[in-house]
PDB file of C-alpha atoms in Angstrom:
ATOM      1  CA  UNK A   1      84.628 100.011 123.875  1.00 32.00           C
ATOM      2  CA  UNK A   2      87.472  99.507 121.501  1.00 54.00           C
ATOM      3  CA  UNK A   3      86.433  99.766 117.967  1.00 82.00           C
ATOM      4  CA  UNK A   4      87.611  98.080 114.874  1.00 89.00           C
ATOM      5  CA  UNK A   5      89.306 101.355 113.809  1.00 91.00           C
ATOM      6  CA  UNK A   6      91.245 101.705 117.087  1.00 93.00           C
ATOM      7  CA  UNK A   7      92.439  98.101 116.804  1.00 94.00           C
ATOM      8  CA  UNK A   8      93.523  98.790 113.256  1.00 94.00           C
ATOM      9  CA  UNK A   9      95.381 102.089 114.195  1.00 95.00           C
ATOM     10  CA  UNK A  10      97.273 100.106 116.910  1.00 95.00           C
ATOM     11  CA  UNK A  11      98.313  97.541 114.373  1.00 96.00           C
ATOM     12  CA  UNK A  12      99.312 100.221 111.860  1.00 96.00           C
ATOM     13  CA  UNK A  13     101.399 101.966 114.550  1.00 96.00           C
ATOM     14  CA  UNK A  14     103.195  98.744 115.263  1.00 96.00           C
ATOM     15  CA  UNK A  15     103.833  98.342 111.479  1.00 96.00           C
ATOM     16  CA  UNK A  16     105.325 101.977 111.296  1.00 95.00           C
ATOM     17  CA  UNK A  17     107.584 101.002 114.300  1.00 94.00           C
ATOM     18  CA  UNK A  18     108.658  97.877 112.415  1.00 93.00           C
ATOM     19  CA  UNK A  19     109.454  99.870 109.432  1.00 93.00           C
ATOM     20  CA  UNK A  20     111.539 102.266 111.520  1.00 91.00           C
ATOM     21  CA  UNK A  21     113.485  99.397 113.009  1.00 87.00           C
ATOM     22  CA  UNK A  22     114.209  98.089 109.451  1.00 86.00           C
ATOM     23  CA  UNK A  23     115.413 101.460 108.365  1.00 87.00           C
ATOM     24  CA  UNK A  24     117.753 101.663 111.272  1.00 82.00           C
ATOM     25  CA  UNK A  25     119.615  98.643 110.032  1.00 77.00           C
ATOM     26  CA  UNK A  26     120.399 100.218 106.708  1.00 80.00           C
ATOM     27  CA  UNK A  27     123.853 101.717 106.640  1.00 72.00           C
ATOM     28  CA  UNK A  28     124.366 105.458 106.099  1.00 72.00           C
ATOM     29  CA  UNK A  29     127.755 107.312 106.086  1.00 69.00           C
ATOM     30  CA  UNK A  30     128.007 106.991 109.869  1.00 75.00           C
ATOM     31  CA  UNK A  31     128.798 104.178 112.018  1.00 78.00           C
ATOM     32  CA  UNK A  32     125.807 102.992 114.035  1.00 81.00           C
ATOM     33  CA  UNK A  33     125.548 100.141 116.433  1.00 84.00           C
ATOM     34  CA  UNK A  34     122.122  99.303 115.091  1.00 81.00           C
ATOM     35  CA  UNK A  35     123.866  97.834 111.970  1.00 81.00           C
ATOM     36  CA  UNK A  36     124.426  94.865 114.037  1.00 83.00           C
ATOM     37  CA  UNK A  37     120.827  94.351 115.246  1.00 81.00           C
ATOM     38  CA  UNK A  38     120.044  91.313 112.959  1.00 80.00           C
ATOM     39  CA  UNK A  39     123.415  89.714 113.392  1.00 87.00           C
ATOM     40  CA  UNK A  40     123.516  86.442 115.170  1.00 90.00           C
ATOM     41  CA  UNK A  41     126.605  84.704 116.536  1.00 90.00           C
ATOM     42  CA  UNK A  42     126.903  80.825 116.872  1.00 88.00           C
ATOM     43  CA  UNK A  43     127.268  80.734 120.687  1.00 88.00           C
ATOM     44  CA  UNK A  44     127.997  77.142 121.965  1.00 87.00           C
ATOM     45  CA  UNK A  45     125.805  75.876 119.142  1.00 87.00           C
ATOM     46  CA  UNK A  46     122.896  78.106 119.572  1.00 90.00           C
ATOM     47  CA  UNK A  47     122.293  81.242 117.235  1.00 91.00           C
ATOM     48  CA  UNK A  48     122.477  84.312 119.665  1.00 90.00           C
ATOM     49  CA  UNK A  49     121.999  88.049 118.757  1.00 91.00           C
ATOM     50  CA  UNK A  50     125.328  89.876 118.920  1.00 88.00           C
ATOM     51  CA  UNK A  51     123.959  92.473 121.200  1.00 88.00           C
ATOM     52  CA  UNK A  52     123.382  89.846 123.791  1.00 90.00           C
ATOM     53  CA  UNK A  53     127.002  88.719 123.760  1.00 90.00           C
ATOM     54  CA  UNK A  54     128.830  92.096 123.521  1.00 91.00           C
ATOM     55  CA  UNK A  55     128.772  95.791 124.065  1.00 92.00           C
ATOM     56  CA  UNK A  56     128.839  97.797 120.868  1.00 91.00           C
ATOM     57  CA  UNK A  57     130.120 101.359 120.839  1.00 90.00           C
ATOM     58  CA  UNK A  58     130.926 104.030 118.263  1.00 90.00           C
ATOM     59  CA  UNK A  59     134.671 105.078 118.435  1.00 88.00           C
ATOM     60  CA  UNK A  60     134.488 107.585 115.507  1.00 85.00           C
ATOM     61  CA  UNK A  61     132.292 108.289 112.402  1.00 81.00           C
ATOM     62  CA  UNK A  62     133.220 105.069 110.666  1.00 83.00           C
ATOM     63  CA  UNK A  63     134.398 102.767 113.501  1.00 89.00           C
ATOM     64  CA  UNK A  64     132.602 100.469 115.749  1.00 91.00           C
ATOM     65  CA  UNK A  65     134.078  98.748 118.787  1.00 92.00           C
ATOM     66  CA  UNK A  66     132.647  95.402 119.819  1.00 92.00           C
ATOM     67  CA  UNK A  67     133.517  94.156 123.351  1.00 93.00           C
ATOM     68  CA  UNK A  68     132.491  90.607 124.039  1.00 92.00           C
ATOM     69  CA  UNK A  69     131.215  89.520 127.573  1.00 92.00           C
ATOM     70  CA  UNK A  70     132.829  86.234 127.170  1.00 88.00           C
ATOM     71  CA  UNK A  71     136.294  86.767 125.741  1.00 89.00           C
ATOM     72  CA  UNK A  72     136.413  83.155 124.647  1.00 89.00           C
ATOM     73  CA  UNK A  73     133.642  84.032 122.025  1.00 88.00           C
ATOM     74  CA  UNK A  74     135.682  86.733 120.319  1.00 88.00           C
ATOM     75  CA  UNK A  75     136.652  84.497 117.299  1.00 89.00           C
ATOM     76  CA  UNK A  76     133.083  83.543 116.780  1.00 90.00           C
ATOM     77  CA  UNK A  77     131.887  87.036 116.977  1.00 91.00           C
ATOM     78  CA  UNK A  78     134.594  88.134 114.619  1.00 90.00           C
ATOM     79  CA  UNK A  79     133.568  85.454 112.206  1.00 89.00           C
ATOM     80  CA  UNK A  80     129.898  86.410 112.377  1.00 89.00           C
ATOM     81  CA  UNK A  81     130.771  90.071 111.579  1.00 89.00           C
ATOM     82  CA  UNK A  82     132.939  88.966 108.672  1.00 89.00           C
ATOM     83  CA  UNK A  83     130.477  86.528 107.141  1.00 87.00           C
ATOM     84  CA  UNK A  84     127.646  89.192 107.517  1.00 82.00           C
ATOM     85  CA  UNK A  85     126.433  91.086 104.439  1.00 74.00           C
ATOM     86  CA  UNK A  86     127.865  94.354 105.780  1.00 75.00           C
ATOM     87  CA  UNK A  87     131.114  93.979 103.721  1.00 75.00           C
ATOM     88  CA  UNK A  88     133.402  94.709 106.635  1.00 81.00           C
ATOM     89  CA  UNK A  89     136.695  93.050 107.853  1.00 86.00           C
ATOM     90  CA  UNK A  90     136.825  93.245 111.593  1.00 90.00           C
ATOM     91  CA  UNK A  91     140.179  93.358 113.441  1.00 90.00           C
ATOM     92  CA  UNK A  92     140.930  92.159 116.912  1.00 90.00           C
ATOM     93  CA  UNK A  93     142.933  94.355 119.350  1.00 87.00           C
ATOM     94  CA  UNK A  94     143.195  92.482 122.602  1.00 85.00           C
ATOM     95  CA  UNK A  95     139.502  91.929 123.926  1.00 87.00           C
ATOM     96  CA  UNK A  96     138.095  94.551 121.593  1.00 92.00           C
ATOM     97  CA  UNK A  97     136.936  93.876 117.972  1.00 92.00           C
ATOM     98  CA  UNK A  98     137.293  97.037 115.818  1.00 92.00           C
ATOM     99  CA  UNK A  99     134.975  97.284 112.869  1.00 90.00           C
ATOM    100  CA  UNK A 100     135.937 100.068 110.306  1.00 87.00           C
ATOM    101  CA  UNK A 101     133.066 100.678 107.839  1.00 83.00           C
ATOM    102  CA  UNK A 102     134.284 101.476 104.326  1.00 80.00           C
ATOM    103  CA  UNK A 103     133.240 104.720 102.530  1.00 81.00           C
ATOM    104  CA  UNK A 104     130.042 104.036 100.628  1.00 78.00           C
ATOM    105  CA  UNK A 105     130.256 104.055  96.968  1.00 83.00           C
ATOM    106  CA  UNK A 106     127.454 105.711  94.850  1.00 87.00           C
ATOM    107  CA  UNK A 107     126.409 102.310  93.574  1.00 87.00           C
ATOM    108  CA  UNK A 108     126.266 100.942  97.124  1.00 83.00           C
ATOM    109  CA  UNK A 109     124.262 103.983  98.213  1.00 86.00           C
ATOM    110  CA  UNK A 110     121.845 103.258  95.402  1.00 89.00           C
ATOM    111  CA  UNK A 111     121.489  99.797  96.714  1.00 87.00           C
ATOM    112  CA  UNK A 112     120.693 100.822 100.137  1.00 86.00           C
ATOM    113  CA  UNK A 113     118.054 103.399  98.780  1.00 91.00           C
ATOM    114  CA  UNK A 114     116.414 100.383  96.876  1.00 92.00           C
ATOM    115  CA  UNK A 115     116.380  98.330 100.146  1.00 89.00           C
ATOM    116  CA  UNK A 116     114.865 101.202 101.983  1.00 92.00           C
ATOM    117  CA  UNK A 117     112.162 101.478  99.282  1.00 95.00           C
ATOM    118  CA  UNK A 118     111.647  97.665  99.665  1.00 94.00           C
ATOM    119  CA  UNK A 119     111.207  98.061 103.555  1.00 93.00           C
ATOM    120  CA  UNK A 120     108.711 100.940 102.933  1.00 96.00           C
ATOM    121  CA  UNK A 121     106.796  98.957 100.439  1.00 96.00           C
ATOM    122  CA  UNK A 122     106.451  96.006 102.796  1.00 96.00           C
ATOM    123  CA  UNK A 123     105.150  98.375 105.565  1.00 96.00           C
ATOM    124  CA  UNK A 124     102.670  99.898 103.209  1.00 97.00           C
ATOM    125  CA  UNK A 125     101.470  96.334 102.109  1.00 97.00           C
ATOM    126  CA  UNK A 126     101.121  95.488 105.846  1.00 96.00           C
ATOM    127  CA  UNK A 127      99.085  98.744 106.488  1.00 96.00           C
ATOM    128  CA  UNK A 128      96.802  97.966 103.539  1.00 96.00           C
ATOM    129  CA  UNK A 129      96.241  94.343 104.656  1.00 97.00           C
ATOM    130  CA  UNK A 130      95.255  95.682 108.134  1.00 96.00           C
ATOM    131  CA  UNK A 131      92.836  98.129 106.496  1.00 96.00           C
ATOM    132  CA  UNK A 132      91.321  95.298 104.323  1.00 96.00           C
ATOM    133  CA  UNK A 133      90.837  92.979 107.344  1.00 96.00           C
ATOM    134  CA  UNK A 134      89.158  95.917 109.344  1.00 95.00           C
ATOM    135  CA  UNK A 135      87.009  96.885 106.489  1.00 94.00           C
ATOM    136  CA  UNK A 136      85.775  93.419 106.088  1.00 94.00           C
ATOM    137  CA  UNK A 137      85.035  93.336 110.002  1.00 93.00           C
ATOM    138  CA  UNK A 138      83.115  96.607 109.702  1.00 92.00           C
ATOM    139  CA  UNK A 139      81.158  95.432 106.614  1.00 92.00           C
ATOM    140  CA  UNK A 140      80.378  92.205 108.470  1.00 92.00           C
ATOM    141  CA  UNK A 141      79.296  93.876 111.625  1.00 90.00           C
ATOM    142  CA  UNK A 142      77.145  96.295 109.778  1.00 90.00           C
ATOM    143  CA  UNK A 143      75.384  93.468 107.777  1.00 91.00           C
ATOM    144  CA  UNK A 144      74.917  91.650 111.166  1.00 90.00           C
ATOM    145  CA  UNK A 145      73.239  94.743 112.539  1.00 87.00           C
ATOM    146  CA  UNK A 146      75.928  95.501 115.089  1.00 87.00           C
ATOM    147  CA  UNK A 147      76.422  98.905 113.389  1.00 87.00           C
ATOM    148  CA  UNK A 148      73.896 101.005 111.509  1.00 87.00           C
ATOM    149  CA  UNK A 149      74.543 102.067 107.918  1.00 89.00           C
ATOM    150  CA  UNK A 150      75.813 105.445 108.868  1.00 90.00           C
ATOM    151  CA  UNK A 151      77.943 104.190 111.766  1.00 90.00           C
ATOM    152  CA  UNK A 152      79.537 101.639 109.240  1.00 89.00           C
ATOM    153  CA  UNK A 153      80.209 104.372 106.720  1.00 92.00           C
ATOM    154  CA  UNK A 154      81.640 106.594 109.401  1.00 92.00           C
ATOM    155  CA  UNK A 155      83.915 103.882 110.675  1.00 92.00           C
ATOM    156  CA  UNK A 156      85.160 103.178 107.201  1.00 93.00           C
ATOM    157  CA  UNK A 157      85.847 106.768 106.592  1.00 93.00           C
ATOM    158  CA  UNK A 158      87.825 106.804 109.868  1.00 94.00           C
ATOM    159  CA  UNK A 159      89.600 103.741 108.784  1.00 94.00           C
ATOM    160  CA  UNK A 160      90.634 105.431 105.402  1.00 95.00           C
ATOM    161  CA  UNK A 161      91.909 108.403 107.273  1.00 95.00           C
ATOM    162  CA  UNK A 162      94.113 106.254 109.563  1.00 95.00           C
ATOM    163  CA  UNK A 163      95.370 104.285 106.567  1.00 96.00           C
ATOM    164  CA  UNK A 164      96.314 107.469 104.846  1.00 96.00           C
ATOM    165  CA  UNK A 165      98.039 108.962 107.798  1.00 96.00           C
ATOM    166  CA  UNK A 166     100.073 105.632 108.218  1.00 96.00           C
ATOM    167  CA  UNK A 167     101.159 105.415 104.670  1.00 97.00           C
ATOM    168  CA  UNK A 168     102.130 109.051 104.602  1.00 96.00           C
ATOM    169  CA  UNK A 169     104.248 108.519 107.836  1.00 96.00           C
ATOM    170  CA  UNK A 170     105.917 105.594 106.152  1.00 96.00           C
ATOM    171  CA  UNK A 171     106.659 107.811 103.038  1.00 96.00           C
ATOM    172  CA  UNK A 172     108.078 110.540 105.279  1.00 96.00           C
ATOM    173  CA  UNK A 173     110.278 107.958 106.976  1.00 95.00           C
ATOM    174  CA  UNK A 174     111.450 106.718 103.660  1.00 95.00           C
ATOM    175  CA  UNK A 175     112.187 110.262 102.427  1.00 96.00           C
ATOM    176  CA  UNK A 176     114.240 110.968 105.471  1.00 93.00           C
ATOM    177  CA  UNK A 177     116.143 107.649 105.307  1.00 91.00           C
ATOM    178  CA  UNK A 178     116.827 108.243 101.523  1.00 92.00           C
ATOM    179  CA  UNK A 179     118.407 111.730 102.393  1.00 91.00           C
ATOM    180  CA  UNK A 180     120.614 110.123 105.027  1.00 86.00           C
ATOM    181  CA  UNK A 181     121.891 107.485 102.756  1.00 85.00           C
ATOM    182  CA  UNK A 182     122.543 109.857  99.806  1.00 85.00           C
ATOM    183  CA  UNK A 183     124.271 112.652 101.870  1.00 80.00           C
ATOM    184  CA  UNK A 184     128.054 112.359 101.471  1.00 63.00           C
TER     185      UNK A 184
END
């Protein structure tokens, strides 16, 4: 039988994974194809993820190469990259679009650290929300007689441990990402 705590732990793990994905999209000093994860291109009138329209590779530490599957969409892909909030200016070389990432300034690094803190805080808020819902479910089940008093208290203690572990993991991810961003 799956308990309320097990379900809450699964949801918390999904939240941690989501936070990791958000962190991947934050730029560090190195080029990373994941920077384009949230980027959509107007593909024949429909917003389509860039990674569905092209292969993205790293040519060196600061340069990404975007190779469209449909060459006729090169201009639309180039426009989407230029209009993104990445602050880059793509250039086309035949069928390949080269994106050179500028050096990060100290101010921009601090902005990215703030963004990482926002993502971490959103993750922690989601974890606390999961805890609150699970706690309400445990209290309700205890009140209805599904769990005894001792069992309800044990489940709540397990829930607190799971919550603490999840928030600590998010803090560890944040600390690692912060180091990555600030290393020159």
